[in-house]
Short mmCIF file of C-alpha atoms in Angstrom, two decimals:
data_model
loop_
_atom_site.label_atom_id
_atom_site.label_comp_id
_atom_site.label_asym_id
_atom_site.label_seq_id
_atom_site.Cartn_x
_atom_site.Cartn_y
_atom_site.Cartn_z
CA MET B 1 113.50 92.80 63.50
CA ARG B 2 114.02 94.34 60.12
CA HIS B 3 116.67 92.66 58.01
CA PRO B 4 119.65 94.97 57.43
CA VAL B 5 119.93 94.09 53.75
CA SER B 6 118.47 96.71 51.40
CA ARG B 7 116.77 94.89 48.53
CA ARG B 8 116.89 97.99 46.30
CA ARG B 9 120.59 98.43 47.00
CA VAL B 10 121.31 94.78 46.21
CA GLN B 11 119.33 95.01 42.99
CA ALA B 12 121.13 98.12 41.81
CA MET B 13 124.57 96.71 42.60
CA ALA B 14 123.78 93.30 41.13
CA VAL B 15 122.43 94.70 37.88
CA GLY B 16 125.43 96.98 37.56
CA PHE B 17 127.91 94.17 38.09
CA VAL B 18 126.15 91.83 35.69
CA LEU B 19 125.86 94.40 32.92
CA ALA B 20 129.47 95.43 33.30
CA ALA B 21 130.63 91.82 33.23
CA ALA B 22 128.40 90.87 30.31
CA ALA B 23 129.87 93.61 28.16
CA LEU B 24 133.28 91.99 28.46
CA LEU B 25 132.25 88.42 27.74
CA PRO B 26 132.30 86.40 24.53
CA SER B 27 129.12 84.70 23.46
CA GLY B 28 128.84 80.94 23.46
CA SER B 29 126.90 78.02 24.84
CA ALA B 30 127.71 75.51 27.52
CA GLY B 31 126.90 71.82 27.43
CA ALA B 32 128.33 71.28 23.96
CA ALA B 33 131.18 68.94 24.92
CA ASP B 34 130.98 65.19 25.50
CA GLN B 35 130.69 65.77 29.25
CA TYR B 36 129.20 68.35 31.56
CA GLU B 37 131.62 70.43 33.59
CA TRP B 38 130.70 71.15 37.22
CA ALA B 39 132.85 73.21 39.59
CA ALA B 40 132.22 73.04 43.34
CA LEU B 41 133.45 76.08 45.28
CA GLY B 42 133.05 76.68 48.99
CA ASP B 43 134.24 76.42 52.57
CA SER B 44 134.43 73.58 55.10
CA TYR B 45 130.67 72.93 54.88
CA THR B 46 131.32 71.99 51.25
CA ALA B 47 134.77 70.40 51.63
CA GLY B 48 133.62 67.91 54.27
CA VAL B 49 136.67 68.21 56.57
CA PHE B 50 136.02 65.05 58.64
CA VAL B 51 133.14 63.13 57.02
CA GLY B 52 135.18 60.60 55.06
CA ASP B 53 138.64 59.81 53.77
CA PRO B 54 140.86 62.78 52.93
CA GLN B 55 141.06 63.85 49.29
CA PRO B 56 143.90 63.74 48.30
CA ALA B 57 144.79 60.83 50.58
CA LEU B 58 147.00 61.18 53.62
CA GLY B 59 150.64 61.18 52.56
CA ASP B 60 149.86 62.28 49.01
CA GLY B 61 152.23 65.01 47.87
CA SER B 62 149.39 66.94 46.25
CA ARG B 63 147.60 67.58 49.55
CA ASP B 64 146.85 71.29 49.85
CA GLY B 65 145.47 71.71 53.37
CA CYS B 66 141.88 72.26 52.26
CA ASP B 67 140.48 69.13 53.93
CA ARG B 68 138.20 67.90 51.14
CA THR B 69 136.88 64.44 51.93
CA THR B 70 134.91 61.56 50.51
CA ASN B 71 131.27 61.66 51.60
CA SER B 72 131.17 65.45 51.33
CA TYR B 73 128.12 66.52 49.35
CA PRO B 74 130.05 67.25 46.12
CA ASP B 75 131.55 63.75 46.29
CA LEU B 76 128.14 62.16 46.89
CA VAL B 77 126.47 64.12 44.09
CA GLU B 78 129.23 63.29 41.61
CA ARG B 79 128.55 59.58 42.12
CA GLU B 80 124.85 60.07 41.38
CA LEU B 81 125.56 62.13 38.25
CA ALA B 82 128.04 59.75 36.67
CA GLU B 83 125.82 59.87 33.58
CA PHE B 84 123.35 62.64 32.88
CA PRO B 85 121.77 62.04 30.51
CA PRO B 86 122.96 58.47 29.75
CA GLY B 87 126.23 58.61 27.92
CA LYS B 88 127.18 62.14 29.02
CA PRO B 89 128.89 62.19 32.41
CA VAL B 90 129.21 65.14 34.78
CA ARG B 91 132.84 65.86 35.63
CA LEU B 92 133.40 67.46 39.03
CA THR B 93 136.21 69.87 39.79
CA ASN B 94 136.08 70.37 43.54
CA VAL B 95 138.29 73.17 44.86
CA SER B 96 136.38 73.88 48.07
CA CYS B 97 138.60 74.61 51.04
CA GLY B 98 138.12 74.63 54.78
CA ALA B 99 138.10 78.16 56.28
CA ALA B 100 137.49 79.79 52.88
CA THR B 101 135.94 83.24 52.89
CA ILE B 102 133.92 84.94 50.16
CA ALA B 103 137.07 86.74 49.02
CA ASP B 104 138.89 83.41 48.69
CA ILE B 105 136.37 82.30 46.07
CA ALA B 106 137.02 85.06 43.56
CA SER B 107 139.90 87.36 44.39
CA ALA B 108 142.16 86.39 47.30
CA LYS B 109 144.80 83.75 47.80
CA GLN B 110 144.00 81.58 50.81
CA THR B 111 146.48 80.08 53.24
CA PRO B 112 144.87 76.79 54.36
CA ILE B 113 144.87 75.95 58.07
CA SER B 114 144.32 72.20 58.07
CA PRO B 115 145.61 70.56 61.26
CA VAL B 116 146.07 67.28 59.41
CA GLU B 117 149.67 66.52 58.39
CA PRO B 118 150.70 70.17 57.86
CA PRO B 119 154.10 70.57 56.20
CA GLU B 120 156.95 72.18 58.08
CA GLY B 121 156.41 75.91 57.84
CA GLY B 122 152.68 75.53 57.21
CA TRP B 123 150.56 75.18 54.11
CA PRO B 124 151.42 77.32 51.07
CA ALA B 125 148.79 79.75 49.82
CA VAL B 126 146.41 78.53 47.13
CA ASP B 127 144.92 80.59 44.30
CA PRO B 128 141.34 81.91 44.41
CA GLN B 129 138.90 79.07 43.78
CA VAL B 130 137.64 80.58 40.54
CA THR B 131 141.21 80.35 39.26
CA ARG B 132 141.86 76.88 40.67
CA ALA B 133 138.68 75.53 39.09
CA LYS B 134 139.62 77.02 35.71
CA LEU B 135 136.14 78.44 35.19
CA ASN B 136 135.56 79.38 31.54
CA GLU B 137 132.97 79.39 28.73
CA GLN B 138 132.76 75.57 28.83
CA THR B 139 131.81 75.42 32.52
CA ASP B 140 128.21 74.21 32.77
CA VAL B 141 127.42 74.43 36.49
CA VAL B 142 129.02 76.20 39.44
CA THR B 143 127.92 75.47 42.99
CA ILE B 144 129.03 77.79 45.79
CA GLY B 145 128.71 77.27 49.53
CA VAL B 146 130.40 80.16 51.32
CA GLY B 147 129.77 83.13 53.60
CA GLY B 148 130.05 81.83 57.15
CA ASN B 149 133.76 82.53 57.51
CA SER B 150 133.35 86.04 56.22
CA LEU B 151 130.94 86.94 59.01
CA PRO B 152 132.72 85.07 60.72
CA PHE B 153 130.11 82.68 62.19
CA GLY B 154 132.76 80.52 63.85
CA GLY B 155 134.31 83.53 65.58
CA VAL B 156 130.91 84.69 66.81
CA LEU B 157 130.19 81.17 68.10
CA LEU B 158 133.48 81.06 70.02
CA LYS B 159 132.75 84.49 71.51
CA CYS B 160 129.37 83.15 72.67
CA LEU B 161 131.18 80.22 74.32
CA GLU B 162 133.50 82.67 76.04
CA THR B 163 130.75 84.95 77.30
CA GLY B 164 128.52 82.03 78.23
CA ALA B 165 131.22 80.66 80.52
CA VAL B 166 130.74 83.74 82.74
CA ASN B 167 126.97 84.03 82.11
CA LYS B 168 127.30 87.10 79.94
CA SER B 169 125.62 87.78 76.61
CA CYS B 170 127.40 87.68 73.28
CA ARG B 171 124.27 89.23 71.79
CA ASP B 172 125.00 92.33 73.87
CA PHE B 173 128.64 92.20 72.76
CA TYR B 174 127.72 92.23 69.06
CA THR B 175 124.88 94.71 69.46
CA ASN B 176 127.10 97.33 71.14
CA PRO B 177 130.60 96.09 70.38
CA PRO B 178 133.86 97.62 71.58
CA GLU B 179 135.77 99.94 69.28
CA GLY B 180 137.25 98.08 66.32
CA GLU B 181 134.58 95.33 66.28
CA GLU B 182 131.67 95.40 63.83
CA ASN B 183 128.16 95.01 65.15
CA ILE B 184 126.15 92.16 63.70
CA HIS B 185 124.21 94.40 61.29
CA ASP B 186 127.43 95.79 59.82
CA LYS B 187 128.83 92.29 59.49
CA LEU B 188 125.80 91.14 57.49
CA ALA B 189 125.85 94.27 55.31
CA ARG B 190 129.53 93.68 54.53
CA VAL B 191 128.89 90.02 53.69
CA GLN B 192 126.13 91.14 51.33
CA ASP B 193 128.46 93.47 49.43
CA GLU B 194 131.20 90.83 49.26
CA TYR B 195 128.75 88.22 47.98
CA ILE B 196 127.56 90.55 45.20
CA GLY B 197 131.11 91.09 44.02
CA MET B 198 131.90 87.38 44.23
CA LEU B 199 128.88 86.30 42.16
CA ALA B 200 129.64 88.94 39.56
CA HIS B 201 133.19 87.57 39.28
CA VAL B 202 131.93 83.99 38.93
CA HIS B 203 129.54 84.99 36.15
CA GLN B 204 132.32 86.82 34.35
CA ALA B 205 134.63 83.81 34.59
CA ALA B 206 131.93 81.27 33.59
CA PRO B 207 129.48 83.24 31.42
CA ASN B 208 127.47 80.23 30.25
CA ALA B 209 127.25 78.38 33.54
CA LYS B 210 124.23 77.87 35.73
CA VAL B 211 125.22 79.18 39.15
CA ILE B 212 123.80 77.53 42.26
CA THR B 213 124.43 78.82 45.79
CA VAL B 214 124.05 76.63 48.85
CA GLY B 215 122.90 77.95 52.22
CA TYR B 216 123.76 76.67 55.68
CA PRO B 217 121.85 73.98 57.59
CA ALA B 218 120.00 74.30 60.91
CA VAL B 219 122.98 73.92 63.21
CA LEU B 220 121.04 75.40 66.15
CA PRO B 221 117.79 74.09 67.66
CA ASP B 222 114.42 75.81 67.39
CA ASP B 223 114.08 75.25 71.13
CA ALA B 224 117.25 76.29 72.97
CA SER B 225 116.05 74.52 76.13
CA THR B 226 116.90 71.21 74.45
CA CYS B 227 120.61 72.05 74.72
CA ASN B 228 122.66 70.74 77.63
CA ARG B 229 125.00 73.58 78.62
CA LEU B 230 127.30 71.09 80.34
CA SER B 231 127.87 69.10 77.15
CA LEU B 232 130.61 69.89 74.65
CA ASN B 233 128.97 67.25 72.44
CA GLU B 234 126.40 69.98 71.87
CA LEU B 235 126.98 73.76 72.09
CA GLY B 236 128.83 73.84 75.37
CA GLY B 237 128.13 76.73 77.71
CA ILE B 238 126.43 79.07 75.23
CA THR B 239 123.42 80.59 77.00
CA ARG B 240 119.95 79.73 75.78
CA ALA B 241 119.26 83.37 74.97
CA ASP B 242 122.38 83.47 72.82
CA VAL B 243 121.45 80.22 71.07
CA ASN B 244 118.18 81.87 70.05
CA TRP B 245 120.03 85.00 68.93
CA LEU B 246 122.60 83.00 66.94
CA ARG B 247 119.80 81.13 65.19
CA ASP B 248 117.44 84.01 64.36
CA ASP B 249 119.65 87.09 64.06
CA VAL B 250 122.84 85.53 62.74
CA LEU B 251 122.42 82.20 60.91
CA LYS B 252 118.98 82.82 59.43
CA GLN B 253 119.96 86.34 58.41
CA LEU B 254 123.14 85.04 56.78
CA ASN B 255 121.07 82.58 54.75
CA ASN B 256 118.60 85.34 53.87
CA THR B 257 121.45 87.52 52.65
CA ILE B 258 122.82 84.74 50.42
CA LYS B 259 119.35 83.95 49.07
CA THR B 260 118.50 87.60 48.35
CA VAL B 261 121.71 88.28 46.43
CA THR B 262 121.45 84.96 44.57
CA GLU B 263 117.92 85.67 43.38
CA PHE B 264 118.77 89.17 42.19
CA PHE B 265 121.43 87.63 39.96
CA GLY B 266 118.81 85.23 38.59
CA ASP B 267 120.66 82.26 40.06
CA ARG B 268 119.28 79.31 42.04
CA TYR B 269 119.53 79.13 45.84
CA VAL B 270 119.54 75.73 47.56
CA ASP B 271 117.89 75.80 50.98
CA VAL B 272 119.28 73.06 53.22
CA TYR B 273 118.05 74.75 56.41
CA ALA B 274 114.37 73.76 56.32
CA SER B 275 115.06 70.07 55.75
CA SER B 276 117.61 69.93 58.58
CA VAL B 277 115.44 71.44 61.34
CA GLY B 278 115.33 68.97 64.21
CA HIS B 279 118.76 67.55 63.32
CA ASP B 280 120.86 70.27 65.00
CA ALA B 281 123.89 69.93 67.26
CA CYS B 282 121.76 69.58 70.41
CA GLN B 283 119.99 66.42 69.24
CA PRO B 284 120.90 62.85 70.28
CA ALA B 285 123.73 61.19 68.37
CA GLU B 286 121.37 59.09 66.26
CA THR B 287 119.36 62.18 65.23
CA LYS B 288 121.87 64.97 64.78
CA TRP B 289 123.23 65.91 61.38
CA ILE B 290 125.52 68.50 62.95
CA GLU B 291 128.30 67.56 65.36
CA GLY B 292 128.74 69.81 68.39
CA ILE B 293 131.80 71.64 69.67
CA CYS B 294 133.22 68.15 70.15
CA GLY B 295 131.95 65.21 68.15
CA ASP B 296 132.58 62.04 66.21
CA ALA B 297 135.21 62.10 63.47
CA ALA B 298 137.84 59.83 61.99
CA ASP B 299 141.07 59.17 63.91
CA TYR B 300 143.10 61.50 61.70
CA TRP B 301 141.07 64.50 62.92
CA PRO B 302 142.48 66.41 65.96
CA THR B 303 141.21 66.24 69.53
CA THR B 304 142.49 69.69 70.54
CA LEU B 305 142.10 73.19 69.13
CA PRO B 306 145.45 75.04 69.02
CA GLY B 307 145.51 78.31 70.91
CA THR B 308 142.61 77.30 73.18
CA LEU B 309 142.03 75.09 76.21
CA LEU B 310 139.58 72.93 74.26
CA ASN B 311 140.48 69.25 74.52
CA CYS B 312 137.78 66.97 73.17
CA GLY B 313 140.00 63.96 73.72
CA LEU B 314 139.12 64.13 77.40
CA ILE B 315 135.60 62.93 76.50
CA GLY B 316 136.69 60.62 73.69
CA LYS B 317 135.70 63.04 70.90
CA ARG B 318 137.30 65.17 68.19
CA VAL B 319 137.15 68.93 67.60
CA THR B 320 134.22 69.27 65.20
CA LEU B 321 133.16 72.88 65.92
CA VAL B 322 129.53 72.59 64.79
CA HIS B 323 130.00 71.07 61.33
CA PRO B 324 127.82 68.64 59.34
CA ASN B 325 128.43 64.94 59.78
CA ALA B 326 127.91 62.31 57.08
CA GLU B 327 124.12 62.48 57.45
CA GLY B 328 124.21 66.25 57.11
CA HIS B 329 126.21 66.01 53.90
CA ALA B 330 123.85 63.34 52.57
CA ASN B 331 120.94 65.72 53.13
CA ALA B 332 122.75 68.57 51.39
CA ALA B 333 123.66 66.24 48.53
CA ALA B 334 120.01 65.37 47.86
CA HIS B 335 119.09 69.04 47.47
CA VAL B 336 122.17 70.03 45.50
CA GLU B 337 121.80 67.07 43.14
CA ARG B 338 118.21 68.08 42.39
CA ALA B 339 119.29 71.65 41.66
CA ILE B 340 122.08 70.49 39.34
CA ARG B 341 119.77 68.16 37.43
CA ILE B 342 117.35 71.03 36.86
CA ALA B 343 120.20 73.30 35.78
CA LEU B 344 121.55 70.77 33.28
CA LEU B 345 118.11 70.32 31.76
CA GLU B 346 117.98 74.07 31.19
CA LEU B 347 121.24 74.18 29.22
#
């Protein structure tokens, strides 16, 4: 199947955005201070959500509903880059936020949806992540892991669960959708355009920074027959045909879109998919780097999903909705750390 992204169109838009932004920017050089400045932007696959202790801690008045945790890949990488080179530490500003979309990185205020200790009346909106991170001429590195919620991958996954329960195809639903719903090709084309605008905004805000984008891991198996459709610890009742479609026509194409746009901007793309093949949500507990619909998480994480009948507590699990576990974040950290080290050497 031909990828819906037009490389020529991406190139023309990317060049136009970069030139327009560059004309407005002051000249300068990063890396001149006594520490390197790294900003981590992204969604729940960056924030961590349930892989460690909440940051800020439970009960802390500065909690914002974004569900950043210890043992997320930014947290792991920061520990490894305490000094780089010796005597010059890397300071992390992590503003990633669960459920963030591409728009929430650069231009939109986000209302967090954390189910953990929400205040009465819900979480207040937070500024775009570019603003929260205070990106400027002194920012040395920006990492960005976003895109899935803009598709939205989670919504497509839940639709596949719904259709799978009655042995229907969500692939058919998104190929010939009802009025008011985008087909999958239109979704990917829209994500492409949003990603171009977002990267242009990041470069304008941090003109001297090395920008690194992070793709999504292999959450789905290469062989759909390995999945147990009776197990919510895996992908639940999603049909095998739809697992294959989600992998090849949705997740891989989303990663391809991010990679294509990133490379046209001259930025570095971090592939965490290839290294995570064989560690998907349908693997045994000791092998998987991705928790299933239900999975293992700390006690503070919920067992039910509001607005649905999903109750993972019935099987002694938490609602993990196909997210990386600690091993998955450790794998991402190894690749992101390498990319940051290369970027800092280039400053």
